[in-house]
XYZ file of C-alpha atoms in Angstrom:
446
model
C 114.868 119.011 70.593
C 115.077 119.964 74.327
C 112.792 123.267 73.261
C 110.352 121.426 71.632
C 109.967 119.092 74.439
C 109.752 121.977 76.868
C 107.103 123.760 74.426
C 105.108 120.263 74.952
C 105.728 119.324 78.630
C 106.691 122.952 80.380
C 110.563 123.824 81.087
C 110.432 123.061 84.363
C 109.800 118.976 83.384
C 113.035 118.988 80.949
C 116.357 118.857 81.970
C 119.762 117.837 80.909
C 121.876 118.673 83.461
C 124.341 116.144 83.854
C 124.206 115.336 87.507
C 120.843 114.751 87.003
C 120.845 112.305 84.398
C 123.877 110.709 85.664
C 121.313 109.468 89.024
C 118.880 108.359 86.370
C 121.104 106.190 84.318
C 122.093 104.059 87.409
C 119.999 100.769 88.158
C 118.334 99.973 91.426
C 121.036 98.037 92.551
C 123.615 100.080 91.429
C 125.394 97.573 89.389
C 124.463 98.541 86.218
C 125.111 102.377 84.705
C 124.029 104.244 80.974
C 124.238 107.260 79.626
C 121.122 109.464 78.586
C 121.352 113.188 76.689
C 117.529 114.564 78.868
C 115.349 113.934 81.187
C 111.156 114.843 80.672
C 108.159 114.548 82.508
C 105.298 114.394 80.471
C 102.006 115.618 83.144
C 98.995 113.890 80.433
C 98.904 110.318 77.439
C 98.459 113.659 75.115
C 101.989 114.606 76.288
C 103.551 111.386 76.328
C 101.999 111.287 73.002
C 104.141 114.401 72.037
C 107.253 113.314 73.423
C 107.605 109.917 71.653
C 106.509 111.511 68.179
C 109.140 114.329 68.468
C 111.962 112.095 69.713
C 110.995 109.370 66.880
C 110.941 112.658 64.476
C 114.692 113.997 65.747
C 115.959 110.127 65.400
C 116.741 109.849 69.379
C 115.965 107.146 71.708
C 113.756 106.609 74.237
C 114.202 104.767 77.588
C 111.431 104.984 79.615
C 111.233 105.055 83.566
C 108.795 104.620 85.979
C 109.968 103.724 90.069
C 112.989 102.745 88.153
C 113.314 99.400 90.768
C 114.034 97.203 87.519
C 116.448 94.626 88.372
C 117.551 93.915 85.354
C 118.606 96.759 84.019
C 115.176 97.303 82.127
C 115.776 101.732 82.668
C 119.325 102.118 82.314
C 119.512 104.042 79.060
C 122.655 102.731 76.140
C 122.195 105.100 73.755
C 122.716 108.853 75.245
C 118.569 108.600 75.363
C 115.929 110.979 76.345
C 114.829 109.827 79.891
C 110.487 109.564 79.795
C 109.370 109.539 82.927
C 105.850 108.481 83.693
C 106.375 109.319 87.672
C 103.781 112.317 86.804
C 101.082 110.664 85.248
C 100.149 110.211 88.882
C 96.039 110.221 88.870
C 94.016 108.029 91.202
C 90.592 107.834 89.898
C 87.992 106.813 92.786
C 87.688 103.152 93.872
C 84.590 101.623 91.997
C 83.625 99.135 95.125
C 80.115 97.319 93.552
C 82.666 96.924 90.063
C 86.138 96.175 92.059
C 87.978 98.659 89.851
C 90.226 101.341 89.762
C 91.393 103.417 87.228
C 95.118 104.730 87.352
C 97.885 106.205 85.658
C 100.824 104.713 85.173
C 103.248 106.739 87.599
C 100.751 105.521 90.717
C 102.764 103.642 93.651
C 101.360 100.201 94.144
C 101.260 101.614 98.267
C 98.952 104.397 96.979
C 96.999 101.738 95.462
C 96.597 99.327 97.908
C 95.862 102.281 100.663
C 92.517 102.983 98.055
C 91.543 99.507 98.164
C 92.046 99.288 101.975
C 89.884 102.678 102.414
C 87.021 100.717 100.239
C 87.558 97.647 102.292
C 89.175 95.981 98.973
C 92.595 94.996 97.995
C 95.145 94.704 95.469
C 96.108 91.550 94.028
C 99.900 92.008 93.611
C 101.958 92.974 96.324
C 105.882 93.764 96.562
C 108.209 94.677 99.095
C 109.179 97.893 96.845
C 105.714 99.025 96.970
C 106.221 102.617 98.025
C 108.060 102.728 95.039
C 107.347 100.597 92.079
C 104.665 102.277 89.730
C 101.722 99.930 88.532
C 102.571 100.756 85.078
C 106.036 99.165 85.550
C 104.418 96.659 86.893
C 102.467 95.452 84.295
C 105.178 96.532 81.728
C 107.065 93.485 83.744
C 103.891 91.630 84.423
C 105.496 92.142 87.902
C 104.056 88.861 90.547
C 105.361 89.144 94.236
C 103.967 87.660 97.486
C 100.454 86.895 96.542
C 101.379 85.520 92.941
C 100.448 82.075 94.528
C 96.776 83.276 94.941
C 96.150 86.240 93.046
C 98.224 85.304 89.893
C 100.180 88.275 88.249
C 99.847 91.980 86.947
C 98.534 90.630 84.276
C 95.453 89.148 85.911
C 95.111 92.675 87.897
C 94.912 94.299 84.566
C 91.265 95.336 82.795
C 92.623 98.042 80.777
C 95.061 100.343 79.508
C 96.180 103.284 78.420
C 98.862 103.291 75.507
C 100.922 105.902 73.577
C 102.201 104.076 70.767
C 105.453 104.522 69.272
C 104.503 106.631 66.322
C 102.900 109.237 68.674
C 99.395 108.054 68.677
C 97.097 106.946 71.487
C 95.358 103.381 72.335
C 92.437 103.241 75.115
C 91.406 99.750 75.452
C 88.441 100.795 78.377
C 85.602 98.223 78.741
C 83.142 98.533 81.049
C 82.551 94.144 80.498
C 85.226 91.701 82.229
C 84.437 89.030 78.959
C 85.422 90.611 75.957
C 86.244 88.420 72.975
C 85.738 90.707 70.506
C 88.949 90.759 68.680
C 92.627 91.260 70.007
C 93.238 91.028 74.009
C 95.475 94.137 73.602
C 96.076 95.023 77.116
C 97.402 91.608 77.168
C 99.942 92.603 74.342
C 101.527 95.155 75.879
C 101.464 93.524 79.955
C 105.449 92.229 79.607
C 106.276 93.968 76.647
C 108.238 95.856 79.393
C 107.994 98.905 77.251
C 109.115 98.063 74.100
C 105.536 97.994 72.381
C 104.213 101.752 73.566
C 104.289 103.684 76.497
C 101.745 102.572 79.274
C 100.081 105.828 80.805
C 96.977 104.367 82.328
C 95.413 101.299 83.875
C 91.692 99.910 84.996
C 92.925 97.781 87.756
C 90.947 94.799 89.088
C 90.617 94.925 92.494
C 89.647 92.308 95.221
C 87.367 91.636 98.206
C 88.983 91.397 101.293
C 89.349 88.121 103.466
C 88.126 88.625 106.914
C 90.602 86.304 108.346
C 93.857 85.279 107.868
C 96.620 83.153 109.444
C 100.307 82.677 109.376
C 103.052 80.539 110.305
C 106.620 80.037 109.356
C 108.166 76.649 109.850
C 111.626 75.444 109.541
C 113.088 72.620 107.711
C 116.737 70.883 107.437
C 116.794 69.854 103.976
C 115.133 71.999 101.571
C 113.712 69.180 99.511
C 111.419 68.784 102.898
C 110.278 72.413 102.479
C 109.524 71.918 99.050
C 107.275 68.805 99.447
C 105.426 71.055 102.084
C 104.908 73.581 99.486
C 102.895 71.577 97.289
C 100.412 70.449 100.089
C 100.267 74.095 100.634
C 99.872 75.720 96.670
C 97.533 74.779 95.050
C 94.863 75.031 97.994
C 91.954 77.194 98.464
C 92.308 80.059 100.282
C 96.422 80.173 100.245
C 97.171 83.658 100.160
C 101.230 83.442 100.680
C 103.919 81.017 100.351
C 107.335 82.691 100.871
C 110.668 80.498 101.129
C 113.508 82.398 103.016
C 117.206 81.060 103.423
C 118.015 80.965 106.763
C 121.747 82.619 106.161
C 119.909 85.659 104.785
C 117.650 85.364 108.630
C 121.098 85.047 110.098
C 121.549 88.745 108.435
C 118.516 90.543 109.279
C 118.913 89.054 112.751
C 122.415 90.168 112.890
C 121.710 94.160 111.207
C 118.573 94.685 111.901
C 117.770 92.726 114.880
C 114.667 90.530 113.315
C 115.619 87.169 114.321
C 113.711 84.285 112.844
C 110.868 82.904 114.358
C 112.195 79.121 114.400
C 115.285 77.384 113.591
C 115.937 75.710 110.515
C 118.488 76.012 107.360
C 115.124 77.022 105.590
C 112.029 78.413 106.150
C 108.723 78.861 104.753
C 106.088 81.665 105.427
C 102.693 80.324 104.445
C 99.593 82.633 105.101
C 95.622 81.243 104.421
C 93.222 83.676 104.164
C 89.210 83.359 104.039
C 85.947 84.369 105.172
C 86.020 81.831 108.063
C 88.258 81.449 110.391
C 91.413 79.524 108.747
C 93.259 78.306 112.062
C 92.196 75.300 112.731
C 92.998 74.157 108.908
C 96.006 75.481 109.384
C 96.728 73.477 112.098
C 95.482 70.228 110.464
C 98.122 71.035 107.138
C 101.439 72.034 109.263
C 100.987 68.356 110.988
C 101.607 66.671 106.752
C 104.616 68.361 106.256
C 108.053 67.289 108.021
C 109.740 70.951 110.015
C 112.134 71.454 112.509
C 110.643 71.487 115.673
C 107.361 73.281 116.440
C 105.854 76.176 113.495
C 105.388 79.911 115.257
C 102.134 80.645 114.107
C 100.247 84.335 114.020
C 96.538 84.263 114.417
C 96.617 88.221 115.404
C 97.745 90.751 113.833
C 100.611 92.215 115.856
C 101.698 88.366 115.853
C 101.318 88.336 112.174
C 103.180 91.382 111.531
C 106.125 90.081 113.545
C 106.355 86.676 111.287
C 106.114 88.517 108.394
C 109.146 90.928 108.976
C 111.542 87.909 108.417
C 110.324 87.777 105.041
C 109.834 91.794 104.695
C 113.318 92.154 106.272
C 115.256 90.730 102.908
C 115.052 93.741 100.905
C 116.536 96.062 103.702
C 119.982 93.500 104.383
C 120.551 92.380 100.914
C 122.742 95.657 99.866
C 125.052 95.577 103.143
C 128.196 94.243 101.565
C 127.715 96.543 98.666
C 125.065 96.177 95.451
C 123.969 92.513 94.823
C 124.232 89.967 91.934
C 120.835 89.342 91.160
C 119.475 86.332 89.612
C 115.309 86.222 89.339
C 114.648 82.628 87.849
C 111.825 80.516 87.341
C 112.116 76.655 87.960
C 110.168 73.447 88.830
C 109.615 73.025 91.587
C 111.511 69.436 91.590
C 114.549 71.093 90.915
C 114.804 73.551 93.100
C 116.928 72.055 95.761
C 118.860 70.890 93.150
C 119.587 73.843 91.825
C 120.323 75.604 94.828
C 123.139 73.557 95.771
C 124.549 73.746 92.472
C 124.466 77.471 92.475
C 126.255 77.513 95.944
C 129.108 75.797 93.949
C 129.052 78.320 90.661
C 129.113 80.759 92.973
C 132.157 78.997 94.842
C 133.868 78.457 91.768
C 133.642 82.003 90.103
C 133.277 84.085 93.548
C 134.767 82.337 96.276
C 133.842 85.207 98.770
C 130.874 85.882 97.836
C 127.566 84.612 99.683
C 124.782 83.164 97.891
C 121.259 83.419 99.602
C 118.090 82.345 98.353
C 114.323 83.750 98.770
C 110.960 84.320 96.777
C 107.731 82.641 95.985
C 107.874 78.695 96.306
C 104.791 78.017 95.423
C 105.272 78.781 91.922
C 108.979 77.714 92.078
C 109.989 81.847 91.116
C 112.857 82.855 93.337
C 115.777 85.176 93.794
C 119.066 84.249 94.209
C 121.408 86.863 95.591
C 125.028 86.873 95.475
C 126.537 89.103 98.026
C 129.648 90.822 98.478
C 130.324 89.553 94.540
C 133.294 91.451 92.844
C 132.582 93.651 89.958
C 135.579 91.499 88.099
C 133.785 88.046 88.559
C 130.028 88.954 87.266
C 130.629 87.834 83.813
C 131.792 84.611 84.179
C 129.584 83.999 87.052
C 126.407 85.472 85.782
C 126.583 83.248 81.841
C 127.553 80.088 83.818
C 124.627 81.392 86.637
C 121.972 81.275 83.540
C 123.217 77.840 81.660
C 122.469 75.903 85.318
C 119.366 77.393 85.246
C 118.980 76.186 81.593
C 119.857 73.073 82.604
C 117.445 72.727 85.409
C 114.756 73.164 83.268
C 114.245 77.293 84.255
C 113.462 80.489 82.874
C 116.258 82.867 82.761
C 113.299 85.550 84.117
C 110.813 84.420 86.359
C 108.768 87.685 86.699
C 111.369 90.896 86.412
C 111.518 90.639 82.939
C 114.628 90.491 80.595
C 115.776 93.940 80.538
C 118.921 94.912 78.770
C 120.730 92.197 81.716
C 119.610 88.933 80.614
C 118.560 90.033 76.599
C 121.443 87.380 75.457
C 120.251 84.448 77.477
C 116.635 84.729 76.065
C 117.373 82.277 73.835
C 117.978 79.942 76.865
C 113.756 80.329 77.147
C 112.377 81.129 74.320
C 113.065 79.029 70.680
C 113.673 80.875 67.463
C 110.308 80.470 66.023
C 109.562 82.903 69.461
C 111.975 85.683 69.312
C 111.288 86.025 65.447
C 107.959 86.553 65.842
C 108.485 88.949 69.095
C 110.671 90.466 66.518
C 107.980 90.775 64.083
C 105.615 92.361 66.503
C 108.196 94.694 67.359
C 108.906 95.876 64.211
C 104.955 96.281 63.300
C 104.921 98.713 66.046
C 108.134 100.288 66.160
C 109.896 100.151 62.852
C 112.916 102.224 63.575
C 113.576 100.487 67.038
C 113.824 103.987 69.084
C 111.674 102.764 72.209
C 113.191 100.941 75.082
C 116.292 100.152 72.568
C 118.071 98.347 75.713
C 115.485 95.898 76.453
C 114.459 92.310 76.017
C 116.762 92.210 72.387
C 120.217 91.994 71.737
């Protein structure tokens, strides 16, 4: 099999040498390790194409990779796979400014594609603090959200077409030059969140978006965090929000501590909110922060150096969370009237299972998706803390995935969000598409 993948990609873009695919079978946060039997990098769809038809053909399975910052385990490989990785498939068509579009493939950084937008004076709807990393076509495979989810919505509302090799070898372009097409199936829609269980995604028409000419932050404190939540719904469902970012202040405490970015204000928790617009947005600004109950007075950015500084307490969280060793991740979706709830709760799972550990909490209020960290949590208590982790959030009325899909991590709790009638008919769809089960094996079903 290795030859005939080398005959189709090149030698140099197949490998199984062990060390290599023993750093490929490792998760993001290092938690999580597989096994895989090769490694290829198909360089065109044709050769993805290839790939899947002659590892479907030899009976082997297929796990495939893009900036491989899944964190859920959605590109650790179970079954000795073959590795497909799309970090080739690396073409950035020109920026189409009187359209808004872009066309991609799916290896592209989301950096590389916000720079293109910035050089055409647009810009990119979804935004993540592993940007220099995470490929769009991951993205949309996870229907990925991030820090402008509140305004912008997620990848799959950034996503005009695609690019698909499907399981049994073949290729799917779903290209329209029209932004209202109802003429049959939305099938870029089917395979945005499929996280790559449905085909292999190898290209993208992106939306893209005008730029605001001004913009405005602040970050406030608040006591309680039931106060911060009540000032996220003045704030969400507004025009012109273009951020609403909660941060715990014992992960500030951290960055403060390590990397010397202190917060802005005090407060047990604080919220980054950012309006954007053509006019100036201060002096609304203003006007909302006096409705909602902080902790003293907001710090508020109407430049950008300003801005820049606010937003590195925010920013800061990805560099401090892996200091006491890799994370427990939880990515969760609730309501937003049980947040607080929930969070004090999960302090006390996390007491009860992990007394050690530290528990901090981040991510996008405004539609109630967040990320609860566990630090410094021992490899011995992660079951019992993780299945007891996902029935509160059951009980609270969540998702068990709020926007990093299911992965092979949470693929027994789906049940928790989605009824029987749901999975059998994922199921279905599954099968219809791959009958033999080779692609993404791992992911989203036990």
């Amino acid at each position: 099999m290795l030859q005939r993948l080398a005959d189709v990609v090149g030698s140099a873009y197949v490998t199984d040498d062990p060390d290599v695919l023993a750093g490929r079978s490792v998760d993001y946060t290092g938690r999580y390790r597989g096994r895989a039997s090769a490694l290829v990098r198909p360089g065109s769809p044709d050769q993805v194409a290839a790939v899947l038809r002659i590892c479907r053909d030899g009976g082997a399975h297929v796990t495939v990779q893009g900036g491989r910052t899944s964190l859920v385990a959605g590109t650790v490989p179970e079954h000795d796979d073959v590795l497909l990785s799309t970090e080739r498939l690396n073409a950035l068509g020109d920026v189409d400014a009187t359209e808004r579009r872009v066309a991609v493939g799916s290896g592209v950084t989301l950096a590389a594609v916000q720079h293109a937008a910035a050089a055409a004076g647009l810009l990119f709807g979804v935004d993540l603090t592993a940007r220099d990393t995470a490929t769009v076509g991951g993205m949309a495979s996870t229907n990925a959200g991030g820090l402008c989810t509140v305004h912008y919505g997620n990848m799959a509302e950034q996503v005009l077409g695609v690019e698909v090799a499907l399981p049994d070898g073949s290729l799917l372009s779903r290209h329209s030059a029209v932004r209202a097409d109802n003429t049959g199936y939305n099938l870029p829609a089917l395979f945005v969140g499929a996280e790559g269980t449905l085909g292999v995604i190898t290209g993208l028409d992106l939306r893209l978006r005008p730029a605001p000419a001004h913009r405005v932050t602040a970050v406030c404190g608040f006591t309680e965090l039931d106060a911060l939540v009540d000032a996220a719904r003045v704030f969400r469902d507004l025009a012109g929000i273009a951020t609403l970012e909660l941060v715990d202040a014992r992960v500030a405490a951290l960055t403060a501590e390590r990397l010397g970015v202190a917060a802005p204000v005090d407060g047990a928790w604080l919220l980054l909110v950012e309006l954007a617009g053509d006019t100036d947005q201060t002096e609304r600004l203003f006007g909302l922060l006096q409705r909602v109950s902080c902790t003293g007075e907001p710090a508020v950015g109407v430049d950008t150096a300003t801005q820049q500084r606010l937003w590195r307490v925010r920013e800061a969280v990805a560099d401090v969370l892996g200091a006491f060793g890799p994370p427990l991740k939880f990515d969760v979706s609730l309501p937003l009237a049980a947040v607080a709830g929930f969070a004090a709760a999960a302090a006390t799972v996390v007491g009860r299972h992990a007394p050690e550990a530290l528990p901090v909490l981040f991510g996008h209020i405004g539609e109630g998706n967040l990320h609860l960290n566990v630090l410094r949590c021992a490899a011995a208590a992660e079951p019992a803390l993780y299945a007891a982790m996902m029935e509160l959030i059951a009980e609270c009325g969540g998702n068990v995935s709020s926007e990093h899909g299911v992965g092979s991590r949470k693929r027994a709790y789906l049940s928790m969000s989605r009824g029987p009638a749901d999975i059998a008919a994922m199921r279905t769809v599954k099968a219809a598409f791959d009958p033999t089960g080779y692609l993404n094996a791992a992911v989203l079903f036990d």
